GROMACS .gro file of C-alpha atoms in nm:
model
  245
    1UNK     CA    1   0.000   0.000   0.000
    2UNK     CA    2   0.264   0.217   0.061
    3UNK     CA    3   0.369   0.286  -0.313
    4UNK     CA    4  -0.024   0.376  -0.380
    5UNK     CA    5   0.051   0.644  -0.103
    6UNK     CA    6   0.383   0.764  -0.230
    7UNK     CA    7   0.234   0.792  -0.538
    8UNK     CA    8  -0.068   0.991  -0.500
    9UNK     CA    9   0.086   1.212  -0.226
   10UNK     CA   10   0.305   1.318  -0.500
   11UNK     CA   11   0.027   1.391  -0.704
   12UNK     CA   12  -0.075   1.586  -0.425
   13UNK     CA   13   0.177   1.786  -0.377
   14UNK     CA   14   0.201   1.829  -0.754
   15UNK     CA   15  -0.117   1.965  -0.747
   16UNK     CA   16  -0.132   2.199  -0.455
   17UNK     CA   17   0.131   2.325  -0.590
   18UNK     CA   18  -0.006   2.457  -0.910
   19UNK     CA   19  -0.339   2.586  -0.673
   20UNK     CA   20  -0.146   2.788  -0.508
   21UNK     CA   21   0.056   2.928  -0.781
   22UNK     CA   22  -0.271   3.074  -0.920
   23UNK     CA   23  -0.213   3.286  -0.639
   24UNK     CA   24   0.054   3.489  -0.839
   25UNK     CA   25  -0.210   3.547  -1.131
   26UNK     CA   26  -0.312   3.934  -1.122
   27UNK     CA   27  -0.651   3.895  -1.233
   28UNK     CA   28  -0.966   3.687  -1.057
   29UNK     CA   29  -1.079   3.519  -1.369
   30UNK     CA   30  -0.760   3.403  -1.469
   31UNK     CA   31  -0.648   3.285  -1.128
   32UNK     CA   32  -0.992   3.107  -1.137
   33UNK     CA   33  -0.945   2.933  -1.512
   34UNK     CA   34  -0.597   2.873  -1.373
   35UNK     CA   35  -0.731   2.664  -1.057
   36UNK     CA   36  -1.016   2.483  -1.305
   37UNK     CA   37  -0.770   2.419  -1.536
   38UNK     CA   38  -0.556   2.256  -1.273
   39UNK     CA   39  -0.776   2.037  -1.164
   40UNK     CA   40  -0.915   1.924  -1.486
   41UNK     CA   41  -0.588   1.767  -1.594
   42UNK     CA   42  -0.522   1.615  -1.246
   43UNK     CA   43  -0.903   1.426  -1.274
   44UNK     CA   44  -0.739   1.303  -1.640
   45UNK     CA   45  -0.468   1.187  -1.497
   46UNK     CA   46  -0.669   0.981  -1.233
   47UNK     CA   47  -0.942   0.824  -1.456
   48UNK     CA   48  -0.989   0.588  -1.679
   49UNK     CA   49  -0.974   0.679  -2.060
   50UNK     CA   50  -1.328   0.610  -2.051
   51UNK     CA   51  -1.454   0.918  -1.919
   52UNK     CA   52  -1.407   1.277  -2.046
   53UNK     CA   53  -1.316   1.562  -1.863
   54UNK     CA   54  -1.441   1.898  -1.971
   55UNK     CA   55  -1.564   2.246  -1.907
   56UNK     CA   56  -1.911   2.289  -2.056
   57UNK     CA   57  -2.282   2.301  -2.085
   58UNK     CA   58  -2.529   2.003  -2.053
   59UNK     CA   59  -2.828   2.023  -2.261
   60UNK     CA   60  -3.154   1.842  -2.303
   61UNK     CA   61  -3.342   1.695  -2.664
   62UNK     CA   62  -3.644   1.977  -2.539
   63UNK     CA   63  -3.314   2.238  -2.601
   64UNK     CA   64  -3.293   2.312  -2.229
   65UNK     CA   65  -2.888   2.449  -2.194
   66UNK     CA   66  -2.713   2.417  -1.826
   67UNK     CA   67  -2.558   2.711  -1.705
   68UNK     CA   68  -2.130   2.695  -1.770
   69UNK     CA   69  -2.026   2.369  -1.518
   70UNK     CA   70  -1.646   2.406  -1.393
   71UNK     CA   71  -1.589   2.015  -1.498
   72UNK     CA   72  -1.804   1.726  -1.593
   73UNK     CA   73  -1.736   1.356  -1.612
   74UNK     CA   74  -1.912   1.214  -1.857
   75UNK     CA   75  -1.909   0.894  -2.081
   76UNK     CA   76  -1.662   0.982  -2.383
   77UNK     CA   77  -1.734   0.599  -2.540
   78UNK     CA   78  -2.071   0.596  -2.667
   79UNK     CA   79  -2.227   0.933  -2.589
   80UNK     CA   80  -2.221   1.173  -2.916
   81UNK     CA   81  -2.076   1.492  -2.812
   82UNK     CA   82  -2.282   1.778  -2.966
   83UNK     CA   83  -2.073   2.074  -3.048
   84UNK     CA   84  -1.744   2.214  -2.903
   85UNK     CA   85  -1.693   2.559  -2.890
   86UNK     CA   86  -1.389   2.803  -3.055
   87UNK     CA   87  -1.307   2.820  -2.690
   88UNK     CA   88  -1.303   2.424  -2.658
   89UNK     CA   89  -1.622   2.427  -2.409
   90UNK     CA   90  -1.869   2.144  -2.437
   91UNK     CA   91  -2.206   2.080  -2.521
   92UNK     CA   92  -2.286   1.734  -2.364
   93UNK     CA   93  -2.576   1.533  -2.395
   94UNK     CA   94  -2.731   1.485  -2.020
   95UNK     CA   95  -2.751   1.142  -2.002
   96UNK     CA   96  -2.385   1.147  -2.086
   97UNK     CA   97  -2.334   1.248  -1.758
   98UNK     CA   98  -2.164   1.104  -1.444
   99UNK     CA   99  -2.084   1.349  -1.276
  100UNK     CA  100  -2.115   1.784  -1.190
  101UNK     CA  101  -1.843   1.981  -1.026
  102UNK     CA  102  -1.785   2.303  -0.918
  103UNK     CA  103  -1.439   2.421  -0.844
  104UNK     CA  104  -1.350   2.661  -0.578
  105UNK     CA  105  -1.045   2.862  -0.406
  106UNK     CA  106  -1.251   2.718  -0.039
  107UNK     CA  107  -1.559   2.506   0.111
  108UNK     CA  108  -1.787   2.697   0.316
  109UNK     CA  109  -2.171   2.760   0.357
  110UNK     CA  110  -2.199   3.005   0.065
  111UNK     CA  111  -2.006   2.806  -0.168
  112UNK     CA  112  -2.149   2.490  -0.092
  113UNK     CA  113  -2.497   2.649  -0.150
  114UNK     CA  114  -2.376   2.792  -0.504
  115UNK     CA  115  -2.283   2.473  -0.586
  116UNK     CA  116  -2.576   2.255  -0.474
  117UNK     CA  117  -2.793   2.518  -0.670
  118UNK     CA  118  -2.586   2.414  -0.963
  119UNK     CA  119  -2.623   2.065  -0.984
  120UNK     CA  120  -2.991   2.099  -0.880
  121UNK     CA  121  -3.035   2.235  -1.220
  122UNK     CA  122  -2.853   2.010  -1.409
  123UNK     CA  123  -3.026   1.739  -1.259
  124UNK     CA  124  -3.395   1.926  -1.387
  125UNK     CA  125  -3.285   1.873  -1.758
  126UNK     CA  126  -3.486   1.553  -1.895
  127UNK     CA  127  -3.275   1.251  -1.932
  128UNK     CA  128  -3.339   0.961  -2.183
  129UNK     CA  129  -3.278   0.612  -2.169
  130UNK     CA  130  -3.324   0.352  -2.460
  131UNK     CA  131  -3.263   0.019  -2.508
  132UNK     CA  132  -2.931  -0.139  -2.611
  133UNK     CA  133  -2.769  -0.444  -2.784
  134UNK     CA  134  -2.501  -0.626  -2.524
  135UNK     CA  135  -2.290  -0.880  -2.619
  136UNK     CA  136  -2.513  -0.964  -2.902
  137UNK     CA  137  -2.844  -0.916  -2.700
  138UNK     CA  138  -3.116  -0.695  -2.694
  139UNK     CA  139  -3.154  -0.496  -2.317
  140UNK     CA  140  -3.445  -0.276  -2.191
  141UNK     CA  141  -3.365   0.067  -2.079
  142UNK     CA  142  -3.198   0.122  -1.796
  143UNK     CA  143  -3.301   0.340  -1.507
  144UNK     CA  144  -3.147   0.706  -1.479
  145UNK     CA  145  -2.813   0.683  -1.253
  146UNK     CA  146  -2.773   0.898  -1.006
  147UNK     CA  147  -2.568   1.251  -1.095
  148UNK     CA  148  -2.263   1.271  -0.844
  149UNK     CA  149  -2.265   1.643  -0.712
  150UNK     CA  150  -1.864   1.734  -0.609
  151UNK     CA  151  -1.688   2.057  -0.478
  152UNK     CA  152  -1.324   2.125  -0.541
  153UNK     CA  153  -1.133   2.338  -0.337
  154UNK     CA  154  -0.816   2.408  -0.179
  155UNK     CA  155  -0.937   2.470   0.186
  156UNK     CA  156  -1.257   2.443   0.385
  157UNK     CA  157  -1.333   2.699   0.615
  158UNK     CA  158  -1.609   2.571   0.876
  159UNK     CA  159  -1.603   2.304   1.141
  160UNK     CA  160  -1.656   1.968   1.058
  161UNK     CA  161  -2.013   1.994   1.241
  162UNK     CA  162  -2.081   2.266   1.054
  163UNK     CA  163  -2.044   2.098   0.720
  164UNK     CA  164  -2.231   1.808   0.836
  165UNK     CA  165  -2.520   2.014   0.874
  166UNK     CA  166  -2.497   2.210   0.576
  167UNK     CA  167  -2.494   1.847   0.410
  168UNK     CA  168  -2.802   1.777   0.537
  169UNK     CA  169  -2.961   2.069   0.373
  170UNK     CA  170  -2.743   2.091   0.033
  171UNK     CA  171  -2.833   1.736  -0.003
  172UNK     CA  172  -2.676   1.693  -0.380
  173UNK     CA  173  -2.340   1.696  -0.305
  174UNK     CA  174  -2.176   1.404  -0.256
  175UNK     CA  175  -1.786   1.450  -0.267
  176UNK     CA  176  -1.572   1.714  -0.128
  177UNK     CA  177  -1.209   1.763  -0.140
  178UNK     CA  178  -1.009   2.027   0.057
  179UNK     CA  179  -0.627   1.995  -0.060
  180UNK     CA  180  -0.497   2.116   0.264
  181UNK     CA  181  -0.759   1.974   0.483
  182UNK     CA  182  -0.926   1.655   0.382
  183UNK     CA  183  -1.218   1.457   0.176
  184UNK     CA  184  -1.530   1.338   0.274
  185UNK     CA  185  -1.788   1.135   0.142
  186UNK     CA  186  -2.128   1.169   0.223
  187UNK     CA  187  -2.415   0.908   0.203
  188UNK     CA  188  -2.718   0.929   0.118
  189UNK     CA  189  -3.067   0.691   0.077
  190UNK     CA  190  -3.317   0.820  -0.125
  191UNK     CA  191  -3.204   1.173  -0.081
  192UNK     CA  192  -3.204   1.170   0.273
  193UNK     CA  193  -2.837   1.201   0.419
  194UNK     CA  194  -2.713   0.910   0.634
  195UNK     CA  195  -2.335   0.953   0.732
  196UNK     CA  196  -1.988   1.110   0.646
  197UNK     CA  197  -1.661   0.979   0.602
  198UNK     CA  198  -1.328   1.200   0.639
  199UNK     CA  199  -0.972   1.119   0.550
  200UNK     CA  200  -0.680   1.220   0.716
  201UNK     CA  201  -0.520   1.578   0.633
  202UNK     CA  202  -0.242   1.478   0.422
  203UNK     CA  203  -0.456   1.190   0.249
  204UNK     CA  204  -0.736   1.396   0.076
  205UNK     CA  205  -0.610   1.329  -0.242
  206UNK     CA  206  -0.543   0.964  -0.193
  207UNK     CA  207  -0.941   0.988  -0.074
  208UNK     CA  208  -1.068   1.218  -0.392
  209UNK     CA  209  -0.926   0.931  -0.610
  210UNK     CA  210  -1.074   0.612  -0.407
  211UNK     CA  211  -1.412   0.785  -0.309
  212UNK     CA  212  -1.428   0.899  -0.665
  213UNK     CA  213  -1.359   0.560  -0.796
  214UNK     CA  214  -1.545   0.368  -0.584
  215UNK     CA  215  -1.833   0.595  -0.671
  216UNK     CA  216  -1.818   0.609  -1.088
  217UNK     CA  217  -1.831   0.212  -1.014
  218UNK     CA  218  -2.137   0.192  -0.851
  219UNK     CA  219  -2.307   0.377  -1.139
  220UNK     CA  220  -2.125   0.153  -1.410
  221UNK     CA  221  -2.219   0.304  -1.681
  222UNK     CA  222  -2.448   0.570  -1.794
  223UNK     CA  223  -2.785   0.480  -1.966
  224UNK     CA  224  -2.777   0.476  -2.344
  225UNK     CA  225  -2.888   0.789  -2.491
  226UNK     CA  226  -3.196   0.792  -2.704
  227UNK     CA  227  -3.050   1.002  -3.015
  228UNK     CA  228  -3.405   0.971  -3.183
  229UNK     CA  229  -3.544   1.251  -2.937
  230UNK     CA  230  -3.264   1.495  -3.092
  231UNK     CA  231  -3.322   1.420  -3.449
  232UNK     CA  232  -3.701   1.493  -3.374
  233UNK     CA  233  -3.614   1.809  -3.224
  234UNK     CA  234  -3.530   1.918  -3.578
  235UNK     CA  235  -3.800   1.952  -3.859
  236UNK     CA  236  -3.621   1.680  -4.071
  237UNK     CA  237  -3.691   1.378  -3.876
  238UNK     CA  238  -3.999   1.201  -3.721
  239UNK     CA  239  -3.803   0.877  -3.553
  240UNK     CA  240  -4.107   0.587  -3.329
  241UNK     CA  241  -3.965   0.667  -3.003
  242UNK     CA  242  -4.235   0.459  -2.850
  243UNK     CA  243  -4.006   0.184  -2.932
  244UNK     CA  244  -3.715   0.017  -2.716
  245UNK     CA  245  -3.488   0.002  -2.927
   0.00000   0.00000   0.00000
């Protein structure tokens, strides 16, 4: 185990180490594309090629458009990608996604508010889910997974208490990471929080990259899109969604 720890610590280190430099940046918004940027290319480094990393907007088949999210996971194997932008932001099918997170310099009650307001309306966009051919055989739709809500910072500013009851309240996040302080995972059964786990202070990276992993594996993988509800969006095509496949 101790090579895992090694490891990641350096990756750690590495890390802080380019959060803090953002420090030196004169301006707000390009310390804060600095820190985003940062922590995009760590989560790339961490994950499997199978997921995408990106700075972008979600959108619906009705044409319903997120606001700008800081970095999404999503499933970069069999999800159609829409449109990138000149500034290489994308526009990514919802059901695409795993996972909405909002990156900030700290965790406290006003940030954690911001971004449990975010992913609440990400999560209001309407979500398809069609059937699919595996390993040669036809399989019904799968129920929606779960969107993992995560905050990215490098420190947290309240108690541990304090947190716990915020999390209670701001009930879609469910991964935090504090550089210089810690990660915690928070459970929850059908919405309703149940407990919190911490990791030491100078293991919240080695926690971000378990929690997280341990996490994208219990959702497995996204349900198939249904591109037929796109096309009919458009004045060209008139595609039977009212069957499974």
């Amino acid at each position: 185990m101790s090579i895992i720890q090694d490891l990641l610590k350096d990756k750690q280190k590495e890390l802080l180490s380019k959060l803090e430099g953002s420090s030196h940046i004169p301006h707000s918004t390009g310390q804060g594309d600095h820190t985003e940027s940062s922590w995009r290319k760590f989560l790339e480094n961490i994950l499997p090629k199978k997921y995408g990393i990106d700075r972008g907007y979600l959108i619906d088949s009705y044409g319903n458009v997120s606001d700008q999210i800081d970095a999404i996971i999503y499933d970069a194997l069999y999800s159609p990608l829409i449109m990138t932008s000149e500034s290489g932001e994308k526009f990514i099918p919802v059901e695409a996604v795993y996972s909405i997170i909002e990156i900030k310099p700290t965790i406290n009650k006003k940030y954690l508010e911001y971004a449990n307001d975010k992913i609440e309306s990400t999560k209001k966009l309407k979500r398809s889910s069609r059937g699919m051919t595996c390993a040669g055989k036809r399989v019904p739709p799968r129920e929606l997974t779960n969107i993992l809500g995560i905050i990215l910072a490098t420190n947290i500013q309240i108690s541990k208490n304090t947190l716990e009851k915020h999390l209670k309240t701001y009930n879609n996040i469910d991964i935090g990471c504090a550089v210089n302080n810690y990660t915690f995972n928070s459970i929850r059964k059908n919405g309703i929080f149940q407990s919190i786990s911490y990791t030491e202070k100078d293991e919240s990276i080695l926690g971000l990259f378990f929690n997280l992993h341990n996490r994208l594996h219990e959702i497995g993988t996204v349900a198939a899109i249904d591109i037929r509800k796109y096309a009919n969006a458009l004045d060209s095509f008139n595609f039977n969604t009212e069957e499974e496949f």
